[in-house]
GROMACS .gro file of C-alpha atoms in nm:
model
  399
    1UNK     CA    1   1.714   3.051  -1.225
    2UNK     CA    2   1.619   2.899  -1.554
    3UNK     CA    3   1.738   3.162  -1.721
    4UNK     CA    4   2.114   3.167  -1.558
    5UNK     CA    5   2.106   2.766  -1.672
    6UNK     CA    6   2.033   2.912  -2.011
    7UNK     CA    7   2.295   3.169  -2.029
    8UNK     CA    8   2.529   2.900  -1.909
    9UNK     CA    9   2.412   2.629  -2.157
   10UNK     CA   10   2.441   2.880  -2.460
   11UNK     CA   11   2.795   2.946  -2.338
   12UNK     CA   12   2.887   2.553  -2.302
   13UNK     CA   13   2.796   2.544  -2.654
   14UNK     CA   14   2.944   2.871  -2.813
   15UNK     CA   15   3.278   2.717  -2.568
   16UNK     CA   16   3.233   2.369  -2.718
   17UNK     CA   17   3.194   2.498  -3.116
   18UNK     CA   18   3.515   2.718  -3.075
   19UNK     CA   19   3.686   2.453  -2.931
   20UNK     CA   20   3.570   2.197  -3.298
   21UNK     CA   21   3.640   2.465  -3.494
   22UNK     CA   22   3.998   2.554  -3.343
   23UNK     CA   23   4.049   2.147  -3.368
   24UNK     CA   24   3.907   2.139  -3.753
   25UNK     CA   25   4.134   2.431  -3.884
   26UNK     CA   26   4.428   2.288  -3.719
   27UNK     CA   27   4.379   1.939  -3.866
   28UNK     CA   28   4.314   2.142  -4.188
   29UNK     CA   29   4.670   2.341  -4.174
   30UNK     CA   30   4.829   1.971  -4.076
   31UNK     CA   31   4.706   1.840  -4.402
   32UNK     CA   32   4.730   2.186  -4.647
   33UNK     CA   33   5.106   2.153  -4.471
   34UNK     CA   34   5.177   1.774  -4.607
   35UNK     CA   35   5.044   1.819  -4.889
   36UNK     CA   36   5.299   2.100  -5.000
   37UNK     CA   37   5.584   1.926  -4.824
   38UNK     CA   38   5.471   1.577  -5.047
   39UNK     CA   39   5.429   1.785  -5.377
   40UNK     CA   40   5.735   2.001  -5.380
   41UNK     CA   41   5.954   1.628  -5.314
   42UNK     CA   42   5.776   1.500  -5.614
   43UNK     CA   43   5.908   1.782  -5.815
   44UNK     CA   44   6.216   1.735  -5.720
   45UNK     CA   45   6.257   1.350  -5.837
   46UNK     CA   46   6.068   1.376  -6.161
   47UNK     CA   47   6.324   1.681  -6.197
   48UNK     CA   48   6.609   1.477  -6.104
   49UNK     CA   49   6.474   1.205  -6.404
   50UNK     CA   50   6.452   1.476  -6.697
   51UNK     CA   51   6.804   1.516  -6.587
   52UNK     CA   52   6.912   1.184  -6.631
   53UNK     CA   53   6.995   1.118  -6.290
   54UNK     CA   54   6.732   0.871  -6.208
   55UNK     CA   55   6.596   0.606  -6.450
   56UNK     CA   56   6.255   0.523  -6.505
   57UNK     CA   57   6.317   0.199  -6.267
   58UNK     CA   58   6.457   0.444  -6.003
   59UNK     CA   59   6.156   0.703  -6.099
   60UNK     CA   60   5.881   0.417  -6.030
   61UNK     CA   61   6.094   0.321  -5.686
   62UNK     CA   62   6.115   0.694  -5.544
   63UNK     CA   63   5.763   0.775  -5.598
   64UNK     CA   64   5.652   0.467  -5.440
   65UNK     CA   65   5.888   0.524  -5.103
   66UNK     CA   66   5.744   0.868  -5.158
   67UNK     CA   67   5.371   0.794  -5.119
   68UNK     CA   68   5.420   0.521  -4.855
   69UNK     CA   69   5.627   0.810  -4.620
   70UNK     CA   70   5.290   1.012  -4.677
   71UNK     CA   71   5.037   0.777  -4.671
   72UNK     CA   72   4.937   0.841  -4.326
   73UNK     CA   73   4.899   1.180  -4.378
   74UNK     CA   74   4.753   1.233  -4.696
   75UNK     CA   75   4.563   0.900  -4.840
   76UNK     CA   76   4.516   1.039  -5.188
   77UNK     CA   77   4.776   1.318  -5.278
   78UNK     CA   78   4.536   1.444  -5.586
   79UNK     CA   79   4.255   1.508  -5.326
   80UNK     CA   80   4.197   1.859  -5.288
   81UNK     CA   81   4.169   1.941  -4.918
   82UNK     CA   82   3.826   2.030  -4.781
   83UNK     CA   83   3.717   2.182  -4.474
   84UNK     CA   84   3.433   1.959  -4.366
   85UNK     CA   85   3.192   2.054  -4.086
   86UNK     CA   86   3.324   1.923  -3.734
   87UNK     CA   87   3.083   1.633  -3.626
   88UNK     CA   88   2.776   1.736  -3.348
   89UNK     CA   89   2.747   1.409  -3.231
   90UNK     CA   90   2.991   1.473  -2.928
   91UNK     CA   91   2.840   1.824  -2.895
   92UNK     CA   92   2.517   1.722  -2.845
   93UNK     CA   93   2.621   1.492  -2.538
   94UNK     CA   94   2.776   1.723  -2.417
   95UNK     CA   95   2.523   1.992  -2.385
   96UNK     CA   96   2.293   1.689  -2.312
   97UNK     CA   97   2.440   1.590  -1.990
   98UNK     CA   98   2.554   1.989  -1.909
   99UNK     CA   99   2.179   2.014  -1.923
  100UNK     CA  100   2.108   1.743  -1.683
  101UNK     CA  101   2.391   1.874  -1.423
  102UNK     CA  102   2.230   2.211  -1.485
  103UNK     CA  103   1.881   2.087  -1.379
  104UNK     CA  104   1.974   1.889  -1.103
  105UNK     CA  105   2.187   2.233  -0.979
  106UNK     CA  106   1.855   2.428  -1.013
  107UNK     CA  107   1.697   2.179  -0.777
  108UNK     CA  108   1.925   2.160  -0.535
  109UNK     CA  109   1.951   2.551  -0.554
  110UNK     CA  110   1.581   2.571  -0.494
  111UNK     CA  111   1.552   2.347  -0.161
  112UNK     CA  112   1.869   2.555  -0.052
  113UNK     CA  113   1.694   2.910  -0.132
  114UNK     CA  114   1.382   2.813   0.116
  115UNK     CA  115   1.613   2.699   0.386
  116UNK     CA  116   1.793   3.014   0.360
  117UNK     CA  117   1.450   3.200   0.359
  118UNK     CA  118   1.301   3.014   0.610
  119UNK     CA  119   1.615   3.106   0.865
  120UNK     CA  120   1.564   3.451   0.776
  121UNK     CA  121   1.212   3.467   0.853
  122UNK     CA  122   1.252   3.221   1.137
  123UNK     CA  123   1.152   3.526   1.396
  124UNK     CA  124   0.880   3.631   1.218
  125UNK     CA  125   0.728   3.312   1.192
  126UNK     CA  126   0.757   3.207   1.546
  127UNK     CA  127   0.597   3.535   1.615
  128UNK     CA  128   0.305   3.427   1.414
  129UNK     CA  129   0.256   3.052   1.615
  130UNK     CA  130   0.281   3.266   1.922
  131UNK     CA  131   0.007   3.529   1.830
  132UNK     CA  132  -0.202   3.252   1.684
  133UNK     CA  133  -0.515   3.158   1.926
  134UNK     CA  134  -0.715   2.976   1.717
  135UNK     CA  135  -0.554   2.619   1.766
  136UNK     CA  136  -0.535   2.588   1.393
  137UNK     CA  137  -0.186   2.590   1.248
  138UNK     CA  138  -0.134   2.583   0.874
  139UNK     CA  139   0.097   2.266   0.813
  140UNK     CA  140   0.330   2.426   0.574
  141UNK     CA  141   0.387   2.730   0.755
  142UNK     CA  142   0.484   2.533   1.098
  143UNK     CA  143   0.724   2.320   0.838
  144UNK     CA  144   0.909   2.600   0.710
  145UNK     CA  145   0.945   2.739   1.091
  146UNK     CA  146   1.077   2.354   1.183
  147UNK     CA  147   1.325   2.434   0.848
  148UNK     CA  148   1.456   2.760   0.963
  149UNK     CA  149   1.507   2.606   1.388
  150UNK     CA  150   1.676   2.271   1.241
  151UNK     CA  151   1.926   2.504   1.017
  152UNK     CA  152   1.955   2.758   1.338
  153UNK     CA  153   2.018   2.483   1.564
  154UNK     CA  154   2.288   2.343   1.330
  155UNK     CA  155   2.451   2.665   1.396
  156UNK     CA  156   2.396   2.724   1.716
  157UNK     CA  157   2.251   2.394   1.958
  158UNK     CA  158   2.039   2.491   2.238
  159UNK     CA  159   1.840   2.192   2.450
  160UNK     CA  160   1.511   2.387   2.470
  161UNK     CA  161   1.541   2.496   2.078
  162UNK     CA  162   1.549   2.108   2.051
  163UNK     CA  163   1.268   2.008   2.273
  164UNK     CA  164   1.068   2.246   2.059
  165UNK     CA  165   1.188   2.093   1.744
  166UNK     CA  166   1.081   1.749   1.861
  167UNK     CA  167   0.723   1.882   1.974
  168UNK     CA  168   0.695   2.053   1.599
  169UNK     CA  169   0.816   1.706   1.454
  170UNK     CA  170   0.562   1.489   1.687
  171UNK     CA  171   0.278   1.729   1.562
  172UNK     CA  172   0.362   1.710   1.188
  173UNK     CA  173   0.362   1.267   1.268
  174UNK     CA  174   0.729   1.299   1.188
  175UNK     CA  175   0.814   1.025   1.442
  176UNK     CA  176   1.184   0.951   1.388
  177UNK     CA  177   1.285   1.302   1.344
  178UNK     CA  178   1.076   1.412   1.699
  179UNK     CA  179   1.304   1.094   1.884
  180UNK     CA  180   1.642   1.225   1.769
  181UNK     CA  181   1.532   1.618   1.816
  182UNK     CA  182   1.468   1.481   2.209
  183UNK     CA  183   1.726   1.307   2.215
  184UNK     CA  184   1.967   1.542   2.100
  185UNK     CA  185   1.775   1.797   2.417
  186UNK     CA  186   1.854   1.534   2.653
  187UNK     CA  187   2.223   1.539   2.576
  188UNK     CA  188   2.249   1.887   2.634
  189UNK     CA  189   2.015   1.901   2.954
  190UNK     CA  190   2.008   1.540   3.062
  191UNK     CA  191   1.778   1.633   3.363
  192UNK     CA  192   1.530   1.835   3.198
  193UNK     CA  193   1.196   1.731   3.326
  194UNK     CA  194   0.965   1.866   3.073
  195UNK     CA  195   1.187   1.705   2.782
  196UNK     CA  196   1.233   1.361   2.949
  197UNK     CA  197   0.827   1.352   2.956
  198UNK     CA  198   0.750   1.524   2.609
  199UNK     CA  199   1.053   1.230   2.480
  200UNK     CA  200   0.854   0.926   2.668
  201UNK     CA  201   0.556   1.047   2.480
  202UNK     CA  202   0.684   1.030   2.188
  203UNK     CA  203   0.854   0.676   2.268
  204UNK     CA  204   0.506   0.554   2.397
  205UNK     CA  205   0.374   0.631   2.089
  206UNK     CA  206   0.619   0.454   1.904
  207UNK     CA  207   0.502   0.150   2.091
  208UNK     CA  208   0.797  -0.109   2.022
  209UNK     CA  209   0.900  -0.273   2.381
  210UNK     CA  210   1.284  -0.126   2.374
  211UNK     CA  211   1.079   0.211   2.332
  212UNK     CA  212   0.816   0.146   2.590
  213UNK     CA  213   1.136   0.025   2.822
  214UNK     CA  214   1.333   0.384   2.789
  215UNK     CA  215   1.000   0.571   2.829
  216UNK     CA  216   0.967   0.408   3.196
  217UNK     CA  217   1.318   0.484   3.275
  218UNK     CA  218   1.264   0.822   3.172
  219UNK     CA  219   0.937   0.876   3.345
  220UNK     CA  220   1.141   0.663   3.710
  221UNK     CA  221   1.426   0.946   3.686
  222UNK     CA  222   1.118   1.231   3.643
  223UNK     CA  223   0.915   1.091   3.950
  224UNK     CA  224   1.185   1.022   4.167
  225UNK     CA  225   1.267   1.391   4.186
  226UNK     CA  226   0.867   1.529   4.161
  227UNK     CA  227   0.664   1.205   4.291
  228UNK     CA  228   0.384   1.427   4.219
  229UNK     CA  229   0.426   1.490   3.880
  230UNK     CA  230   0.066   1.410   3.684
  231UNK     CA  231   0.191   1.391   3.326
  232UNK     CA  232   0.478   1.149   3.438
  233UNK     CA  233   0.230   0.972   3.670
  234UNK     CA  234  -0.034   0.932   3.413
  235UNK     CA  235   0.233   0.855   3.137
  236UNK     CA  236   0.339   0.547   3.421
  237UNK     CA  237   0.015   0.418   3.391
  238UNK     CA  238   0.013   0.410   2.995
  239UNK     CA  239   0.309   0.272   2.956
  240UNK     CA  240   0.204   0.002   3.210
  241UNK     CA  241  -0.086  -0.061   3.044
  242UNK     CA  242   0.059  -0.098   2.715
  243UNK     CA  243   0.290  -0.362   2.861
  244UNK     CA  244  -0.036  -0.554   2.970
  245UNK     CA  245   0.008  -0.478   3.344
  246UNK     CA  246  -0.325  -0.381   3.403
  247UNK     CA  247  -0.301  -0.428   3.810
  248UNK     CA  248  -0.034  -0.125   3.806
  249UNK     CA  249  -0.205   0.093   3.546
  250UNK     CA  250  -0.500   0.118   3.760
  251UNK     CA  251  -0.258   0.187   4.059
  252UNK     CA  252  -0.098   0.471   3.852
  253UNK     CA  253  -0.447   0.573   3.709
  254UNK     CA  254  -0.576   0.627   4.067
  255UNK     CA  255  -0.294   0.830   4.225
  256UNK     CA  256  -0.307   1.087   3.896
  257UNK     CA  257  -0.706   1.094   3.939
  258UNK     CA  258  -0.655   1.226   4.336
  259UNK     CA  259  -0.376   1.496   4.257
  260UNK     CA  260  -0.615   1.603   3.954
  261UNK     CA  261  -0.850   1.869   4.041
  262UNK     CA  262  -1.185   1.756   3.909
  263UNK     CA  263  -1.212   2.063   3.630
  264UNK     CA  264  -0.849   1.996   3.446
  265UNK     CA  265  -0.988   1.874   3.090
  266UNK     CA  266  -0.757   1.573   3.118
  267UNK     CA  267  -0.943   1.429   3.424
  268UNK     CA  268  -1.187   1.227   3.197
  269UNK     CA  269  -0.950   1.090   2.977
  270UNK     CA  270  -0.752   0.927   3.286
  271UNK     CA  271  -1.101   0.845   3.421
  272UNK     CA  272  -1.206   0.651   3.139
  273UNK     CA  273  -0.832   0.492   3.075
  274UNK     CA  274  -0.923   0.410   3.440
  275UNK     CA  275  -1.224   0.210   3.423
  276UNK     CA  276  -1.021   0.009   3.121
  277UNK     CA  277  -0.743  -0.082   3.310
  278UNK     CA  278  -0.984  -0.219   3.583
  279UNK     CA  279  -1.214  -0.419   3.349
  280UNK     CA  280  -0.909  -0.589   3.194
  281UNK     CA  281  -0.737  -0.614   3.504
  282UNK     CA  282  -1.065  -0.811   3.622
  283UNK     CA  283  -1.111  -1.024   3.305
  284UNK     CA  284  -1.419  -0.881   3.247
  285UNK     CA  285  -1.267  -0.766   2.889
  286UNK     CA  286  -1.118  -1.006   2.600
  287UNK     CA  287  -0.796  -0.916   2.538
  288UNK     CA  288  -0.557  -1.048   2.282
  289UNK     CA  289  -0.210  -0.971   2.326
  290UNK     CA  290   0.020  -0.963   2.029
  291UNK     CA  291   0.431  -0.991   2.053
  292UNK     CA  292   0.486  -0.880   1.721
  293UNK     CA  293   0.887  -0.930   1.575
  294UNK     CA  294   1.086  -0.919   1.251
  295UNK     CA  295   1.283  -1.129   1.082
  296UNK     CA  296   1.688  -0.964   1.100
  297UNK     CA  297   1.677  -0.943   0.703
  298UNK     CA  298   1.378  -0.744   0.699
  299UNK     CA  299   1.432  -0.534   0.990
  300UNK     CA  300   1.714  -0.404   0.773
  301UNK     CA  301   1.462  -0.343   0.458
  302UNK     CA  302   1.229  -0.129   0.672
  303UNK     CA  303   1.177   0.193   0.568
  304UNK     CA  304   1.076   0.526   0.781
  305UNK     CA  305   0.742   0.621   0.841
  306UNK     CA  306   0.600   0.230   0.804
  307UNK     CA  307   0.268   0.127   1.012
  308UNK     CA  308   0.216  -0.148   1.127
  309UNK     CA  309  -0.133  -0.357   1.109
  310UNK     CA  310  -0.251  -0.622   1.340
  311UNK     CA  311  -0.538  -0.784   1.257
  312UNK     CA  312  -0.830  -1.064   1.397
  313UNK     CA  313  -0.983  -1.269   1.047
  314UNK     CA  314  -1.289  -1.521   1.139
  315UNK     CA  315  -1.152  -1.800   0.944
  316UNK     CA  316  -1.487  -1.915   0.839
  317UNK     CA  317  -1.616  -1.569   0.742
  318UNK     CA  318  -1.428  -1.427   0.460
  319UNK     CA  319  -1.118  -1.178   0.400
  320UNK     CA  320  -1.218  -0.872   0.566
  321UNK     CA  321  -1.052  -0.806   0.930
  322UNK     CA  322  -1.326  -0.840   1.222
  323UNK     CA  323  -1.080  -0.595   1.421
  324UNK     CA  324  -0.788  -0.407   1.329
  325UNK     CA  325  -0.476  -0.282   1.614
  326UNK     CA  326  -0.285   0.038   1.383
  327UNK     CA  327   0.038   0.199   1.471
  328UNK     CA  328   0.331   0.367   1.373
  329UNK     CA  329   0.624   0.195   1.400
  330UNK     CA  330   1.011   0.268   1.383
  331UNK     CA  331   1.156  -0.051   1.556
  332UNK     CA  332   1.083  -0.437   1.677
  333UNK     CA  333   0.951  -0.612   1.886
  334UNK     CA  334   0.593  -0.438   2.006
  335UNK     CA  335   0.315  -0.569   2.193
  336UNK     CA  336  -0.060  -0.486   2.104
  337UNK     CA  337  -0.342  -0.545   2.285
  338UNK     CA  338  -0.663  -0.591   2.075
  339UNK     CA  339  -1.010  -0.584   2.230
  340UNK     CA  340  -1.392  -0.560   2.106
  341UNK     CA  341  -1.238  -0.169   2.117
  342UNK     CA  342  -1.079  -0.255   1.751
  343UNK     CA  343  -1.373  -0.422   1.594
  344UNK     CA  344  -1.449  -0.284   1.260
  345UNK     CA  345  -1.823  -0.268   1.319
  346UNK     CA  346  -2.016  -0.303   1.634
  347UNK     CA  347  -2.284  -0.552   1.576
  348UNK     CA  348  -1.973  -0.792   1.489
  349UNK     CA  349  -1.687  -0.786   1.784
  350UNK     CA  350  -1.381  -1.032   1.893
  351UNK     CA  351  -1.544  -1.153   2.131
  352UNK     CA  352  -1.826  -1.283   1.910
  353UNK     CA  353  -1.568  -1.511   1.710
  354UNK     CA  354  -1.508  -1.920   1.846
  355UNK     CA  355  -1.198  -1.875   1.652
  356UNK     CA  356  -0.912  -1.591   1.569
  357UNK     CA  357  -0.665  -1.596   1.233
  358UNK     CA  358  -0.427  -1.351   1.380
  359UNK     CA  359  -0.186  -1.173   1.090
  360UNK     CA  360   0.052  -0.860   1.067
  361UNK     CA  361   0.181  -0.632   0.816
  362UNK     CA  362   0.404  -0.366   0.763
  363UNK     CA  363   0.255  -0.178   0.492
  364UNK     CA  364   0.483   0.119   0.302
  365UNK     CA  365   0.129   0.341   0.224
  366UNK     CA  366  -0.051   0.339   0.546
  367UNK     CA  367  -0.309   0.141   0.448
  368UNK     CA  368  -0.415  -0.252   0.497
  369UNK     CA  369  -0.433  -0.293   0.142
  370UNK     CA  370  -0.160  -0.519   0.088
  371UNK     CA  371   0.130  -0.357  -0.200
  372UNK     CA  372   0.452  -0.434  -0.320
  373UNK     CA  373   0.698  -0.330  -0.053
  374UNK     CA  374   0.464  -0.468   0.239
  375UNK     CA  375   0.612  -0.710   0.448
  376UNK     CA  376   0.394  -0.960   0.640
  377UNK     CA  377   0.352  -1.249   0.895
  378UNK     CA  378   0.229  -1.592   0.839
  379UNK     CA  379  -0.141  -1.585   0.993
  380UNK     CA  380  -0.177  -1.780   1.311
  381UNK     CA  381  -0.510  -1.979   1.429
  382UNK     CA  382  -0.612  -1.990   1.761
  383UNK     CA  383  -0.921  -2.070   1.962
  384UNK     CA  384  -1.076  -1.765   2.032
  385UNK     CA  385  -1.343  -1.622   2.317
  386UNK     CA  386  -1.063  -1.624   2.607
  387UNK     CA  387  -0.770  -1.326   2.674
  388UNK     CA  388  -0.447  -1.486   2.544
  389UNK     CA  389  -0.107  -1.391   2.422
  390UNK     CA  390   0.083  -1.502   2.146
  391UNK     CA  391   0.366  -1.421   1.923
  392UNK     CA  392   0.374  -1.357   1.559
  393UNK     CA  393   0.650  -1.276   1.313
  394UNK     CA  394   0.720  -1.064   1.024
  395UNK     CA  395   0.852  -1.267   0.728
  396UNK     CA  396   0.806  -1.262   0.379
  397UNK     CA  397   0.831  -0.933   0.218
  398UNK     CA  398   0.552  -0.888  -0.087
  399UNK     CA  399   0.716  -0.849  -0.448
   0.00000   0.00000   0.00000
């Protein structure tokens, strides 16, 4: 490709030289042309004086009128006329910014070329994921087979193409783009069971309370037409437990555990999810519950792919976070719960601290470290060693 910008650029500049060159000789013939015209009329009145038909007075006059109808023309009549070099200042731009254009076409030709050639080997790769047994997917291989389905499904939309696209999006942490490929599936098959669950994953994992409120009408619409249903059932006790309803998380936790059979790997997972729900539900865990919001202006500066930190600060013990709540976030308000399950060590835990400094950020690098871009809340002080809730919000944005 570099070499067709070249070509190009070498005939931009042989174009742009003929063109100064055509635009110097004519300028040159203008003057050559003048200068004749202005001569031979000179001739004629100093002939017209050695004839006695002008005086000197009327020699001096005509000459004058003479140079003044020329002047424009040609400033010094005696001047012999020169061809002078056009000028390369305007050249130069110009191949300057044809360069630039030139670049920016290469790049734009380049992202288009591996979209083309990931649509053409779109079969051939999803052979490949297919055949593959070993669990372990090479990342760039799985996004050029996500390039080649989001340019086939341009072409052609299909709602099981696009529940595939939004499981390949949720696996590369490509959060936004997995909601609107789901989305876009549910349009097409708006009763689709396996894509209302797969999309209330991903919502549950986006964790914001507008998210967390689709995902349970989602999961209602899946369980009122398969009440037995484990991943929806087990997805109804997240999402309930998320929300701080521990009492019907364990309800939903139990019914899954009875229509598991004891073998399915999952079983321990919801048995341990489980015995959380219950401990909470009991009191017998410190909880902190965080309603985290933003400000309107900065809701508006958020950009894609931001996390979200909520953190616990002793206020007589320094900087560093005693326990940490991270997450992904594409939209406000979310709850978090934070428990001794977030400290940052175990031999120092929330529920060791008489008092919390609660703070949030939105960091831009998805880290705690705080950067410019980061937006943050005021901290909040409370009295600590009891569950609680509060509310904290998202502020000041860090220049």
């Amino acid at each position: 490709m570099w070499m067709v910008a070249l070509v190009i650029l070498l005939i931009v500049g042989v174009a742009v030289l003929f063109v100064a060159r055509q635009q110097q000789a004519s300028t040159l013939s203008t003057l050559q042309a003048n200068k004749a015209v202005f001569s031979s009329r000179l001739a004629e009145i100093e002939e017209d004086f050695q004839q006695g038909l002008l005086s000197e007075k009327d020699l001096a006059n005509a000459k004058r009128e003479l140079q003044k109808t020329f002047v424009t023309d040609v400033h010094d009549p005696d001047e012999a006329v020169e061809a002078k070099p056009a000028s390369l200042t305007w050249i130069i731009a110009i191949l300057v910014v044809s360069s630039v254009g030139l670049y920016m076409l290469s790049g734009s030709w380049q992202q288009q070329r591996t979209a083309d050639e990931a649509l053409a080997t779109i079969e051939e790769r999803f052979a490949a994921l297919q055949s593959n047994r070993s669990g372990a997917v090479d990342r760039e291989e799985l996004e050029l087979f996500a390039l080649g389905l989001r340019q086939q499904l341009e072409a052609r939309p299909d709602a099981g193409a696009w529940s595939m696209y939004g499981r390949i999006m949720m696996q590369l942490d490509y959060l936004d783009e997995s909601l609107q490929a789901f989305e876009r599936s549910r349009q097409l098959d708006p009763n689709n069971q396996s894509t209302l669950v797969m999309y209330s994953q991903v919502l549950v994992a986006s964790g914001s309370d507008p998210d967390l409120a689709r995902a349970a009408g989602f999961i209602r619409q899946v369980l009122e037409e398969s009440p037995r249903n484990i991943e929806a059932l087990g997805l109804l006790g997240v999402i309930a437990f998320e929300r701080g309803d521990f009492d019907r998380a364990v309800q939903a936790f139990e019914l899954t555990l009875r229509l598991m059979q004891d073998e399915d790997p999952r079983y321990a997972t919801i048995e341990r999810a489980l015995q959380d729900a219950r401990d909470r539900a009991e009191g017998n865990v410190i909880t902190l519950t965080v309603n985290v919001d933003i400000s309107e202006t900065l809701r508006n500066e958020m950009r894609p792919g931001s996390t979200l930190f909520v953190f616990v600060r002793d206020p007589d013990g320094g900087r560093a976070p005693v326990a940490v709540y991270r997450q992904a976030v594409s939209d406000f308000p979310i709850t978090v719960n934070i428990t001794d399950a977030n400290a940052m060590t175990p031999d120092r835990k929330l529920s060791d601290l008489e008092n919390w400094l609660v703070g949030a950020r939105l960091s831009t690098t998805g880290t705690i470290e705080l950067t410019t871009g980061d937006m943050e809340a005021r901290p909040v002080l409370v009295e600590g060693g009891v569950s609680q809730s509060l509310s904290i919000r998202i502020t000041e944005y860090i220049e």
